[in-house]
Coordinates of C-alpha atoms and ligand atoms in Angstrom, one line a residue:
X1 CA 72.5 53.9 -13.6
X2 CA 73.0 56.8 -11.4
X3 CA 72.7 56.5 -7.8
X4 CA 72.2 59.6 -5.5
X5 CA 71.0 60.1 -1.5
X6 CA 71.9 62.8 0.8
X7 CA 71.9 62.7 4.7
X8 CA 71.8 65.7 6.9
X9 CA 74.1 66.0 9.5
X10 CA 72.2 67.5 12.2
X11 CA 73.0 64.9 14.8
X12 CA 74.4 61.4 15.3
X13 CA 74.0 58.9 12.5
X14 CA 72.3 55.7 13.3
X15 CA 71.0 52.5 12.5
X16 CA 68.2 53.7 10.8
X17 CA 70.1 56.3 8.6
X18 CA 72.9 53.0 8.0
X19 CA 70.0 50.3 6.7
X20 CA 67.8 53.3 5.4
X21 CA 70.2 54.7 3.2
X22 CA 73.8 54.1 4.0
X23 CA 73.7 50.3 3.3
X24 CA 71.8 50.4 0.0
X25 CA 74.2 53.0 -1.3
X26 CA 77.1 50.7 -0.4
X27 CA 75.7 48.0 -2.4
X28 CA 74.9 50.2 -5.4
X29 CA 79.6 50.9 -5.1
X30 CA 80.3 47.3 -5.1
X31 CA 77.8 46.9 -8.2
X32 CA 79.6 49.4 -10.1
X33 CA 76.7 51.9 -10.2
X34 CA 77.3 55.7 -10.6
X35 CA 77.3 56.7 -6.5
X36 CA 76.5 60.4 -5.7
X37 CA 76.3 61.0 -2.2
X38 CA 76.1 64.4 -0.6
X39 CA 76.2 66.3 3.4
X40 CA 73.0 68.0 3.3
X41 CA 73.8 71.0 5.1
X42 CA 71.5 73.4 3.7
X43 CA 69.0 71.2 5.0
X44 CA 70.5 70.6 8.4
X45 CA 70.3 75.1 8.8
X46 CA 66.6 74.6 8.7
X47 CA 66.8 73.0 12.4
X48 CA 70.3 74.2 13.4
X49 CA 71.0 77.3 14.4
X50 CA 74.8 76.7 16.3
X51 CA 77.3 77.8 13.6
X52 CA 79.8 75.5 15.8
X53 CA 77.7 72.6 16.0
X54 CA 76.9 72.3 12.3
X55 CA 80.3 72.5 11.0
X56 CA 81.3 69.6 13.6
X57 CA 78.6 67.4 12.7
X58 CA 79.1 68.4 8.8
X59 CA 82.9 66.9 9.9
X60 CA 81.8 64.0 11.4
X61 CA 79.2 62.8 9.3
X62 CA 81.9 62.7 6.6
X63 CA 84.2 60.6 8.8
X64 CA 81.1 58.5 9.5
X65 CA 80.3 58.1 5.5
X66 CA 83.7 57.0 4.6
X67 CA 84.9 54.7 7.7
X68 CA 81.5 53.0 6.7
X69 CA 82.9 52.4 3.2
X70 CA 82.0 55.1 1.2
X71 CA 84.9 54.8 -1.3
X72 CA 85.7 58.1 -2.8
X73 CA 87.3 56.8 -6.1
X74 CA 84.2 55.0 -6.8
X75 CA 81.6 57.6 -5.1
X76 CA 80.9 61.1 -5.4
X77 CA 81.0 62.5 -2.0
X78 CA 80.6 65.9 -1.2
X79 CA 78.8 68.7 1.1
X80 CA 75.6 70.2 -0.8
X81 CA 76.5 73.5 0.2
X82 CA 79.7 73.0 -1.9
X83 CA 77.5 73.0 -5.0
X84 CA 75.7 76.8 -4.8
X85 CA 74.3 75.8 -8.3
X86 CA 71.5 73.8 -6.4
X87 CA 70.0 76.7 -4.9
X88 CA 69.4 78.4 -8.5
X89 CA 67.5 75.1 -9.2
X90 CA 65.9 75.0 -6.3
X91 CA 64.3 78.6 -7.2
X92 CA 63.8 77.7 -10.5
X93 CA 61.5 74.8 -9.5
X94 CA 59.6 76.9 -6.6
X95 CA 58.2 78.8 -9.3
X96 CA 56.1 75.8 -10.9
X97 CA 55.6 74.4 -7.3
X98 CA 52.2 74.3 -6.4
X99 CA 51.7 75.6 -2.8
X100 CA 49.1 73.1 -2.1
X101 CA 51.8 70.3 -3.0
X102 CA 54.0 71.3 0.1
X103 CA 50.9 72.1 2.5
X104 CA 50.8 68.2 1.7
X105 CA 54.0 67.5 3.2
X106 CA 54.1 65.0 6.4
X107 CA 57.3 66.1 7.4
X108 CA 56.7 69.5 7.6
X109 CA 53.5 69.0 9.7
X110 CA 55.4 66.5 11.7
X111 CA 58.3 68.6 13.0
X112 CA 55.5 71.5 13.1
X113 CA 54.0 69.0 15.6
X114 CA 57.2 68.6 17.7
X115 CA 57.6 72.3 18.2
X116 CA 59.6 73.6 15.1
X117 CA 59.6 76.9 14.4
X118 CA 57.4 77.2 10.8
X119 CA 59.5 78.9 8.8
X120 CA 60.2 79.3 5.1
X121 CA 62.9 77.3 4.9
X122 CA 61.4 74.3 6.8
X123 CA 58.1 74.3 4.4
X124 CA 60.1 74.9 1.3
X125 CA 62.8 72.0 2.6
X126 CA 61.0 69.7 -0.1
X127 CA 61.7 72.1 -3.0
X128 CA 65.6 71.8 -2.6
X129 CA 65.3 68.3 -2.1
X130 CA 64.4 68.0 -5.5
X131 CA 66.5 70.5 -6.8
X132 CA 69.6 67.7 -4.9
X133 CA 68.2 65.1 -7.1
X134 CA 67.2 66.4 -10.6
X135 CA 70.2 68.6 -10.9
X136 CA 72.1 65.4 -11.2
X137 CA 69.7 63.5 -13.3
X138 CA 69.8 61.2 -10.7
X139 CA 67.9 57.7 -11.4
X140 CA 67.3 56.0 -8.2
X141 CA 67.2 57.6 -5.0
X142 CA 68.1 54.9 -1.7
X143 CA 65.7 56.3 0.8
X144 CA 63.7 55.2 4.3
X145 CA 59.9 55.4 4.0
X146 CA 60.1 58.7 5.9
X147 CA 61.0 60.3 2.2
X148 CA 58.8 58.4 0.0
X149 CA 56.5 61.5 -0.1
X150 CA 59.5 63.7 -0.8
X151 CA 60.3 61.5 -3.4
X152 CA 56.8 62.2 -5.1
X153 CA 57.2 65.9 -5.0
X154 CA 60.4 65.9 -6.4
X155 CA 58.6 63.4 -9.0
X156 CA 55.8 65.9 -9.5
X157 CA 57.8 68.9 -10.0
X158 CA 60.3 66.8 -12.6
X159 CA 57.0 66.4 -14.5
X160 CA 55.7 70.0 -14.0
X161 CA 58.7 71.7 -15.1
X162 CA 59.5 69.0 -18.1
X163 CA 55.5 69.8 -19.1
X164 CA 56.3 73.6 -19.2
X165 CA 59.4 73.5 -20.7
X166 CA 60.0 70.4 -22.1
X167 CA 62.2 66.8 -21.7
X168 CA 65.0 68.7 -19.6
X169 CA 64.4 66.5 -15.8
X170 CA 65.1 62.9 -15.5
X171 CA 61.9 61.7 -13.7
X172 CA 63.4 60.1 -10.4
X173 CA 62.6 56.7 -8.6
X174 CA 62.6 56.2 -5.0
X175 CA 64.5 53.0 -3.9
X176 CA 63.1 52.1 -0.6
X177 CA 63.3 48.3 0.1
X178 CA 60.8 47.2 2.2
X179 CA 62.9 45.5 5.1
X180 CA 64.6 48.4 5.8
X181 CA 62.2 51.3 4.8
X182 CA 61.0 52.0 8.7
X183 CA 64.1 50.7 11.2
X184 CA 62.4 51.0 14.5
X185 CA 64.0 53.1 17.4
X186 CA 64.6 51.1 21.2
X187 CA 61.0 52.2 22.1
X188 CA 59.4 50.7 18.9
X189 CA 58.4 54.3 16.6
X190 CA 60.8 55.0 13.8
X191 CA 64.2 55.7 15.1
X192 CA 65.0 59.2 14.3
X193 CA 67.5 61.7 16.2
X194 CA 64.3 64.1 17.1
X195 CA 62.7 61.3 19.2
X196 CA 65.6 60.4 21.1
X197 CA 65.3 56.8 20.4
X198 CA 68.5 55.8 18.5
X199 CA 71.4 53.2 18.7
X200 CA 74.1 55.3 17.3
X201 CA 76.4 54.1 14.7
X202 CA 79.7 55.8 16.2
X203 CA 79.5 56.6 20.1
X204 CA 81.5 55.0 23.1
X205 CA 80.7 51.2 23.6
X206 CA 79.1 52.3 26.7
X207 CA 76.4 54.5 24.9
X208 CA 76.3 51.7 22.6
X209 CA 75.1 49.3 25.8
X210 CA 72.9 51.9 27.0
X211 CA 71.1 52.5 23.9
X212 CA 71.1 48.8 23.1
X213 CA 69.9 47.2 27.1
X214 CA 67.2 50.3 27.1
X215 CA 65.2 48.9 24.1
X216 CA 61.8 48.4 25.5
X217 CA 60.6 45.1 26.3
X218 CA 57.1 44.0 27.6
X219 CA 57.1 42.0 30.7
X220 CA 56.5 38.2 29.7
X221 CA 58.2 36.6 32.3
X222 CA 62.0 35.0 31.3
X223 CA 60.4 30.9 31.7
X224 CA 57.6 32.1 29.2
X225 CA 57.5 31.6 25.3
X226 CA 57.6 35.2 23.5
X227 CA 56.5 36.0 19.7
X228 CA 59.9 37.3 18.0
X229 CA 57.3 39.1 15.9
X230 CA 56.5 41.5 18.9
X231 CA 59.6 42.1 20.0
X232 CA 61.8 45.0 19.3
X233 CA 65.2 43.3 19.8
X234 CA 64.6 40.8 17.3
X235 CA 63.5 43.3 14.8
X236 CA 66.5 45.2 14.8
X237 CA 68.4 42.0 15.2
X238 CA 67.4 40.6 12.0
X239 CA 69.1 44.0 10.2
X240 CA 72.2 42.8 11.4
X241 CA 72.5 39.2 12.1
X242 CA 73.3 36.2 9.6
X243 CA 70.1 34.0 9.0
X244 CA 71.1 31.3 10.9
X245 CA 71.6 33.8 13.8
X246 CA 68.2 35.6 13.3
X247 CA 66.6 31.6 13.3
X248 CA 68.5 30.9 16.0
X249 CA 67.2 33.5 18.4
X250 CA 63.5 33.1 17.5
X251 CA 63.7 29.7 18.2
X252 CA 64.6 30.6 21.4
X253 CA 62.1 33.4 22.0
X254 CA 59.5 31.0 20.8
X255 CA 61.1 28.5 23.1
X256 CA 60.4 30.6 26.3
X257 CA 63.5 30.1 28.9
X258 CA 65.5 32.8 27.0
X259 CA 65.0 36.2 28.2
X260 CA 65.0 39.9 26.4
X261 CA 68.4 40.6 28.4
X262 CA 69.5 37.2 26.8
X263 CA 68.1 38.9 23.1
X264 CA 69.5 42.6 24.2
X265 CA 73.1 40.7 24.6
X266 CA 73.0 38.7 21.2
X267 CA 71.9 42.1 19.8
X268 CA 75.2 43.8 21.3
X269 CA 77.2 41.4 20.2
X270 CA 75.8 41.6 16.5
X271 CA 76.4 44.6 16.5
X272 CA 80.0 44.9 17.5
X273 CA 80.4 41.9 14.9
X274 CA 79.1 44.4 12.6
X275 CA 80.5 47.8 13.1
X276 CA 84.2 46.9 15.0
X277 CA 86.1 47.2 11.4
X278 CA 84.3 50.8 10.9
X279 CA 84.7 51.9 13.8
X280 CA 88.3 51.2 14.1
X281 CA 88.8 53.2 10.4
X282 CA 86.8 55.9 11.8
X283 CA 89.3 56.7 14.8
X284 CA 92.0 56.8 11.8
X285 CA 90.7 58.7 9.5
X286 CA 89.5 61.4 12.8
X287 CA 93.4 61.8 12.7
X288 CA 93.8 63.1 9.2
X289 CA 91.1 66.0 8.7
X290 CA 92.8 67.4 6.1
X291 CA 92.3 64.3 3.9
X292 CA 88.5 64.0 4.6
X293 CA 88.2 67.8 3.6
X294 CA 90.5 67.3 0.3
X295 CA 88.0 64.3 0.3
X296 CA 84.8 66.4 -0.1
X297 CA 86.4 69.2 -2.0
X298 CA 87.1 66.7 -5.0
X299 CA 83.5 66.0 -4.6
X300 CA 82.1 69.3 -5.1
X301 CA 84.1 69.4 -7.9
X302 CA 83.0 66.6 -9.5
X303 CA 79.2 67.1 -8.5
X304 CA 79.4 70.6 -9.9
X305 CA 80.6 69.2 -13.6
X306 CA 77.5 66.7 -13.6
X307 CA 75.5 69.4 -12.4
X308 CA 76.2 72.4 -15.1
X309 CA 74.4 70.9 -18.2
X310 CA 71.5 70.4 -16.2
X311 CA 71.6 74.1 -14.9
X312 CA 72.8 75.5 -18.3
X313 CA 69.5 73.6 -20.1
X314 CA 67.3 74.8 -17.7
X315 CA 68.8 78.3 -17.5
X316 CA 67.9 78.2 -21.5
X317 CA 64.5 76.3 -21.3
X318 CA 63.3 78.8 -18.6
X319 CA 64.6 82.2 -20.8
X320 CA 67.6 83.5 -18.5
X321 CA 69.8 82.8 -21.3
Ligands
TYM401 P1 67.8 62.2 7.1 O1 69.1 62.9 7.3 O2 66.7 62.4 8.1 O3 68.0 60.7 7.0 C1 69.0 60.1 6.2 C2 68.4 58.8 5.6 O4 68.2 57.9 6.6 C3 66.8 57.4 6.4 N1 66.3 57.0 7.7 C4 65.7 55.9 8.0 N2 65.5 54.8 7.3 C5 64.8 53.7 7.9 N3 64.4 53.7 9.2 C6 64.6 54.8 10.0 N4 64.3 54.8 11.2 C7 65.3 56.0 9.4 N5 65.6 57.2 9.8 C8 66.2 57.8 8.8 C9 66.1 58.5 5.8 O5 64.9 58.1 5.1 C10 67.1 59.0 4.8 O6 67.1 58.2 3.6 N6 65.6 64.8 3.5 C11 66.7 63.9 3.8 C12 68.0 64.3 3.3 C13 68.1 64.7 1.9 C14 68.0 63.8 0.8 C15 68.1 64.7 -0.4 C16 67.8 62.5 0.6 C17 68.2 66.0 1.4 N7 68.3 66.0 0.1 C18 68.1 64.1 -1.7 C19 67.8 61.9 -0.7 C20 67.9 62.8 -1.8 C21 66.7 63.6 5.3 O7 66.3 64.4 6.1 O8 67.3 62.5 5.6

């Protein structure tokens, strides 16, 4: 089966990207699945505009990727704009995509709604999305919820294009377990990097804290019994805890006596449990950026040799060649 997400590094990754995405396509390596996993950085230009800024967080979103345990031998790991042959996809499908399909589009109409700029590229983001995922005739795509609806456009359009042209695009599923498909952010909405609400994977342990004692609590007193249910902490506990942990902390939320700080310090702690190893292989792979680029290289390569029959049927199908 082949296995393929893309992340765009336009900003810190976090916990949400790591159980949204990250984990899943972690477990897919050990299970000996086909693993394509690309930078999307022709997505990220749609809300960056600092040439500086994109090509250090295009950098350190690789060294995030593989000190989580991306393993290059066993993934494909590259940076989309490595692979120009997606673009002549993406075209390739704008021309059977219906306009009405993308007006659709939450996420356009979302970042529309926190003061992005409308441009082309932003409404059309959708459109190279798919073109990421059927060039590769990719099988299962490891998502958060936030993407399910991208994941039925690219569906659609596999089915448009197949219907005009015939069995050319493998039709896609979305893989979007329902434990992890909305990780919530330290004031409760989805954690994303555009609301400012994230516990970062790879900061300082002091930002780390910050983020981590700033979750929002309500005010039941410390004595009084609290529903884990309603409670932030323990939600994002749970992610990362062992089940005799997560138990172990309801019962004392239930319990009363045991206050948020008390949850907020468990949480920290689960945390470092957690991400200590990675974050130790981050700092040494940070000291060897020439491997992480030789890293990425390779997987353009590779990407670009699974993506050329795809291209070369379509070129045919469509009547360029
Ligand atoms: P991006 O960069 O916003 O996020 C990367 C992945 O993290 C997931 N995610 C979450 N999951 C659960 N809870 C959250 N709070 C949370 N926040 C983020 C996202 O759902 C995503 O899986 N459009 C994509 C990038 C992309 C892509 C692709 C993905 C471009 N081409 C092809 C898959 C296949 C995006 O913006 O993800």
């Amino acid at each position: 089966m082949r296995i393929l997400t893309g992340i765009q590094p336009s900003g810190q990754i976090h916990l949400g990207n790591y159980f949204g995405a990250i984990r899943n396509i972690l477990e897919m390596q050990e299970k000996g699945h086909e693993v394509f996993l690309f930078l999307a950085d022709f997505h990220a230009l749609t809300t960056v505009r600092d040439p500086a800024a994109l090509r250090q967080m295009t950098r350190d979103a690789a060294l995030d990727f593989l000190a989580c345990g991306v393993d290059p031998s066993r993934t494909i790991f590259w940076r989309q704009s490595d692979v120009p042959e997606v673009q002549e996809l993406a075209w390739l499908l704008s021309v059977v995509t219906p306009m009405g399909l993308l007006e659709r589009c939450h996420s356009y109409k979302d970042k529309l709604a926190h003061g992005k700029e409308a441009t082309h590229g932003l409404f059309a983001y959708p459109v190279l999305m798919a073109a990421d995922i059927l060039l590769y005739q990719s099988d299962l795509v490891p998502v958060g919820k936030d993407q399910k609806q991208h994941l039925e456009v690219t569906r659609d359009l596999a089915i448009k294009f197949n219907n005009a042209y015939g069995e050319i695009l493998k039709v896609p599923d979305a893989y979007i377990p329902e434990s992890v498909a909305t990780v919530p952010g330290t004031d409760g909405q989805k954690m994303s990097k555009s609301y400012g609400n994230i516990i970062p994977l790879f900061d300082t342990p002091k930002k780390v804290k910050t983020a981590i004692m700033g979750i929002v609590t309500d005010s039941t007193p410390m004595e009084a019994p609290k529903d884990p249910d309603n409670c932030i902490v323990y939600s994002i506990y749970k992610l990362l805890a062992s089940s005799e942990q997560v138990d172990e902390m309801a019962t004392k939320l239930r319990a009363g006596g045991y206050g948020y700080g008390d949850a907020k310090k468990a949480l920290l702690a689960a945390y470092h449990d957690k991400f200590d190893a990675c974050i130790a292989r981050r700092e040494e792979l940070a000291a060897k950026p020439e491997y992480v680029e030789s890293i990425l290289r390779d997987g353009a390569e590779r990407a670009r040799a699974a993506a050329a029959p795809t291209l070369r049927a379509v070129r045919k199908a469509v009547g360029l060649e």
